[in-house]
Each structure stands twice: as C-alpha cells, then as structure tokens.
PDB file of C-alpha atoms in Angstrom:
ATOM      1  CA  MET A1468     -11.463 -14.398 -17.861  1.00 64.00           C
ATOM      2  CA  ASN A1469      -8.081 -12.798 -17.908  1.00 75.00           C
ATOM      3  CA  LYS A1470      -6.308 -11.317 -14.918  1.00 76.00           C
ATOM      4  CA  GLU A1471      -7.231  -7.674 -15.600  1.00 80.00           C
ATOM      5  CA  LYS A1472     -10.946  -8.427 -15.986  1.00 80.00           C
ATOM      6  CA  ILE A1473     -10.940 -10.369 -12.720  1.00 79.00           C
ATOM      7  CA  LYS A1474      -9.199  -7.473 -10.945  1.00 80.00           C
ATOM      8  CA  CYS A1475     -11.714  -4.996 -12.347  1.00 83.00           C
ATOM      9  CA  LEU A1476     -14.625  -7.205 -11.286  1.00 83.00           C
ATOM     10  CA  PHE A1477     -13.094  -7.697  -7.829  1.00 82.00           C
ATOM     11  CA  TRP A1478     -12.673  -3.983  -7.093  1.00 84.00           C
ATOM     12  CA  SER A1479     -16.003  -2.935  -8.598  1.00 87.00           C
ATOM     13  CA  VAL A1480     -17.817  -5.541  -6.487  1.00 86.00           C
ATOM     14  CA  ILE A1481     -15.997  -4.241  -3.399  1.00 86.00           C
ATOM     15  CA  ALA A1482     -17.170  -0.700  -4.169  1.00 89.00           C
ATOM     16  CA  LEU A1483     -20.757  -1.893  -4.661  1.00 88.00           C
ATOM     17  CA  SER A1484     -20.521  -3.938  -1.463  1.00 87.00           C
ATOM     18  CA  PHE A1485     -19.820  -0.823   0.575  1.00 89.00           C
ATOM     19  CA  VAL A1486     -22.915   0.847  -0.862  1.00 91.00           C
ATOM     20  CA  THR A1487     -25.138  -2.166  -0.164  1.00 89.00           C
ATOM     21  CA  ILE A1488     -23.795  -2.506   3.380  1.00 89.00           C
ATOM     22  CA  VAL A1489     -24.615   1.140   4.118  1.00 91.00           C
ATOM     23  CA  ILE A1490     -28.129   0.690   2.684  1.00 91.00           C
ATOM     24  CA  THR A1491     -28.538  -2.481   4.766  1.00 90.00           C
ATOM     25  CA  PHE A1492     -27.601  -0.719   7.999  1.00 91.00           C
ATOM     26  CA  VAL A1493     -29.872   2.227   7.254  1.00 92.00           C
ATOM     27  CA  SER A1494     -32.736  -0.135   6.412  1.00 90.00           C
ATOM     28  CA  PHE A1495     -32.369  -2.071   9.642  1.00 88.00           C
ATOM     29  CA  LEU A1496     -32.049   1.131  11.672  1.00 91.00           C
ATOM     30  CA  ARG A1497     -35.255   2.449  10.109  1.00 91.00           C
ATOM     31  CA  MET A1498     -36.923  -0.918  10.872  1.00 88.00           C
ATOM     32  CA  ASN A1499     -37.503  -1.718   7.212  1.00 88.00           C
ATOM     33  CA  LEU A1500     -36.647  -5.393   7.588  1.00 86.00           C
ATOM     34  CA  LYS A1501     -37.670  -6.520   4.112  1.00 87.00           C
ATOM     35  CA  LEU A1502     -35.410  -4.023   2.380  1.00 90.00           C
ATOM     36  CA  GLY A1503     -32.656  -4.766   4.887  1.00 90.00           C
ATOM     37  CA  PHE A1504     -32.757  -8.494   4.163  1.00 91.00           C
ATOM     38  CA  ILE A1505     -32.839  -7.878   0.412  1.00 91.00           C
ATOM     39  CA  PHE A1506     -29.679  -5.764   0.579  1.00 91.00           C
ATOM     40  CA  LEU A1507     -28.063  -8.168   3.042  1.00 91.00           C
ATOM     41  CA  LEU A1508     -28.679 -10.949   0.514  1.00 92.00           C
ATOM     42  CA  LEU A1509     -27.151  -8.760  -2.192  1.00 92.00           C
ATOM     43  CA  SER A1510     -24.104  -8.111   0.029  1.00 91.00           C
ATOM     44  CA  ALA A1511     -23.668 -11.843   0.647  1.00 92.00           C
ATOM     45  CA  VAL A1512     -23.798 -12.560  -3.086  1.00 91.00           C
ATOM     46  CA  MET A1513     -21.190  -9.875  -3.735  1.00 90.00           C
ATOM     47  CA  LEU A1514     -18.956 -11.326  -1.033  1.00 90.00           C
ATOM     48  CA  LEU A1515     -19.269 -14.708  -2.704  1.00 91.00           C
ATOM     49  CA  ILE A1516     -18.334 -13.157  -6.075  1.00 88.00           C
ATOM     50  CA  ASN A1517     -15.249 -11.582  -4.471  1.00 88.00           C
ATOM     51  CA  TYR A1518     -14.183 -14.908  -3.016  1.00 89.00           C
ATOM     52  CA  LEU A1519     -14.722 -16.657  -6.355  1.00 89.00           C
ATOM     53  CA  CYS A1520     -12.641 -14.042  -8.192  1.00 85.00           C
ATOM     54  CA  GLU A1521      -9.764 -14.346  -5.762  1.00 86.00           C
ATOM     55  CA  TYR A1522      -9.995 -18.150  -5.645  1.00 89.00           C
ATOM     56  CA  SER A1523      -9.997 -18.603  -9.427  1.00 86.00           C
ATOM     57  CA  LEU A1524      -7.107 -16.206  -9.946  1.00 85.00           C
ATOM     58  CA  LEU A1525      -4.958 -17.775  -7.212  1.00 85.00           C
ATOM     59  CA  LYS A1526      -5.834 -21.303  -8.351  1.00 86.00           C
ATOM     60  CA  LYS A1527      -4.623 -20.591 -11.893  1.00 85.00           C
ATOM     61  CA  GLU A1528      -1.610 -18.456 -11.015  1.00 83.00           C
ATOM     62  CA  TYR A1529      -0.100 -20.725  -8.350  1.00 84.00           C
ATOM     63  CA  LYS A1530      -1.152 -24.116  -9.717  1.00 82.00           C
ATOM     64  CA  ASP A1531       2.301 -25.654  -9.148  1.00 82.00           C
ATOM     65  CA  ASP A1532       2.666 -24.566  -5.503  1.00 77.00           C
ATOM     66  CA  THR A1533       0.893 -27.176  -3.361  1.00 79.00           C
ATOM     67  CA  THR A1534       2.951 -26.953  -0.168  1.00 82.00           C
ATOM     68  CA  SER A1535       2.773 -23.421   1.256  1.00 83.00           C
ATOM     69  CA  LEU A1536      -0.364 -22.166   2.976  1.00 85.00           C
ATOM     70  CA  SER A1537       0.262 -18.464   2.395  1.00 86.00           C
ATOM     71  CA  LEU A1538       0.870 -16.789  -0.967  1.00 84.00           C
ATOM     72  CA  PRO A1539       1.352 -13.195  -2.087  1.00 83.00           C
ATOM     73  CA  SER A1540      -2.056 -11.871  -3.060  1.00 80.00           C
ATOM     74  CA  LEU A1541      -2.616 -10.851  -6.659  1.00 78.00           C
ATOM     75  CA  LEU A1542      -5.624  -8.605  -6.093  1.00 78.00           C
ATOM     76  CA  LYS A1543      -4.763  -6.701  -2.933  1.00 79.00           C
ATOM     77  CA  LYS A1544      -1.826  -6.018  -0.628  1.00 84.00           C
ATOM     78  CA  GLY A1545      -0.628  -8.731   1.705  1.00 85.00           C
ATOM     79  CA  ASN A1546      -0.936 -12.483   1.585  1.00 86.00           C
ATOM     80  CA  SER A1547      -3.703 -14.857   0.674  1.00 87.00           C
ATOM     81  CA  ILE A1548      -4.468 -18.515   1.294  1.00 88.00           C
ATOM     82  CA  ASN A1549      -3.153 -21.026  -1.235  1.00 88.00           C
ATOM     83  CA  PRO A1550      -6.150 -22.856  -2.749  1.00 89.00           C
ATOM     84  CA  ASN A1551      -3.926 -25.644  -4.063  1.00 88.00           C
ATOM     85  CA  SER A1552      -2.636 -26.903  -0.697  1.00 88.00           C
ATOM     86  CA  SER A1553      -4.663 -29.340   1.377  1.00 88.00           C
ATOM     87  CA  ARG A1554      -5.030 -26.950   4.344  1.00 90.00           C
ATOM     88  CA  GLY A1555      -5.793 -24.090   1.972  1.00 90.00           C
ATOM     89  CA  LYS A1556      -8.676 -26.030   0.433  1.00 90.00           C
ATOM     90  CA  ILE A1557     -10.214 -26.382   3.887  1.00 92.00           C
ATOM     91  CA  VAL A1558      -9.796 -22.667   4.581  1.00 92.00           C
ATOM     92  CA  TRP A1559     -11.330 -21.708   1.224  1.00 92.00           C
ATOM     93  CA  PHE A1560     -14.231 -24.075   1.844  1.00 93.00           C
ATOM     94  CA  MET A1561     -14.879 -22.350   5.173  1.00 93.00           C
ATOM     95  CA  LYS A1562     -14.672 -18.945   3.472  1.00 91.00           C
ATOM     96  CA  PHE A1563     -17.359 -20.019   0.995  1.00 93.00           C
ATOM     97  CA  ILE A1564     -19.650 -21.368   3.743  1.00 95.00           C
ATOM     98  CA  PHE A1565     -20.289 -17.964   5.370  1.00 92.00           C
ATOM     99  CA  PRO A1566     -21.791 -16.118   2.364  1.00 92.00           C
ATOM    100  CA  LEU A1567     -23.769 -19.195   1.361  1.00 94.00           C
ATOM    101  CA  ALA A1568     -25.243 -19.585   4.854  1.00 94.00           C
ATOM    102  CA  LEU A1569     -25.989 -15.859   5.020  1.00 92.00           C
ATOM    103  CA  SER A1570     -27.714 -16.017   1.635  1.00 93.00           C
ATOM    104  CA  LEU A1571     -29.864 -18.948   2.697  1.00 94.00           C
ATOM    105  CA  ALA A1572     -30.814 -17.212   5.951  1.00 93.00           C
ATOM    106  CA  CYS A1573     -31.823 -14.061   4.052  1.00 92.00           C
ATOM    107  CA  ILE A1574     -33.853 -16.047   1.534  1.00 93.00           C
ATOM    108  CA  PHE A1575     -35.611 -17.847   4.394  1.00 93.00           C
ATOM    109  CA  ALA A1576     -36.361 -14.543   6.165  1.00 90.00           C
ATOM    110  CA  LEU A1577     -37.739 -13.031   2.958  1.00 90.00           C
ATOM    111  CA  ILE A1578     -39.942 -16.070   2.377  1.00 92.00           C
ATOM    112  CA  VAL A1579     -41.287 -15.763   5.915  1.00 90.00           C
ATOM    113  CA  PHE A1580     -41.935 -12.026   5.540  1.00 86.00           C
ATOM    114  CA  TYR A1581     -43.696 -12.353   2.215  1.00 86.00           C
ATOM    115  CA  SER A1582     -45.737 -15.367   3.311  1.00 88.00           C
ATOM    116  CA  ILE A1583     -46.928 -13.403   6.355  1.00 85.00           C
ATOM    117  CA  LEU A1584     -47.801 -10.508   4.050  1.00 78.00           C
ATOM    118  CA  PHE A1585     -49.653 -12.813   1.670  1.00 80.00           C
ATOM    119  CA  TYR A1586     -51.476 -14.488   4.562  1.00 80.00           C
ATOM    120  CA  SER A1587     -52.557 -11.131   6.005  1.00 79.00           C
ATOM    121  CA  ILE A1588     -53.921 -10.067   2.612  1.00 80.00           C
ATOM    122  CA  LEU A1589     -56.011 -13.234   2.419  1.00 74.00           C
ATOM    123  CA  LEU A1590     -57.580 -12.577   5.805  1.00 69.00           C
TER     124      LEU A1590
END
C-alpha cells in the first residue's frame, strides 16, 4: 500500500473506533454484555489495525535509522517510536500485546456467554 492509502485507512479506522467505543460504553451501561463484548472486540481489532498501519509506514520510511528511539510521526502530529531500533522493537511489541490480549479476552467472554445460552436452551 502506498502512503496515502495507509493514511486514509488510519484516519477512517480512528473515526470508526470512536463510534464503536461509544456503542461499547452504552451497551455496558445498559447491561447488554454480549453486545458490549462484541463491540469491544471490534474496537480492539481496529486498534490493532491502527498500530499495523503506523508500524508498516514507519518501518518503510525510516528503514535506515536504527539508532534513535523517537521519530517524527508520518500519520499524526508529534513523535512516534522507531520500529527499526532495538528498544523500539520492544516498545512496538508491547503495543501489539494489548489489543491482542483484549481480543482474546473478548472472544473468551463471548464463548462463555454463548455456551451458557446454549446450555440453558438445552435444559
């Protein structure tokens, strides 16, 4: 993907993330846990897509810079972590762990909810 497509994907996923986060909060406040976990899973996947967009763009653009930890961000204002440095690889790995763990927790919760529902139908 070229730089403009990645930027467009990045900002459109951010806009959709805000919508899913609002729906998640409303679902949990209304005690609709199944819908809340579904939209929380969707939010975690979108966060992972955002991280992958930023990571791939920075990895390609700054492939020769392996020493500095901080780089000017290409997608938003401010700085970003250099994925080519050794400390930056650790930071990016930790950034990827959170949405993956959140996704697995949501999938587990949905499996539990639907297995309870299936079990109650059988009884």
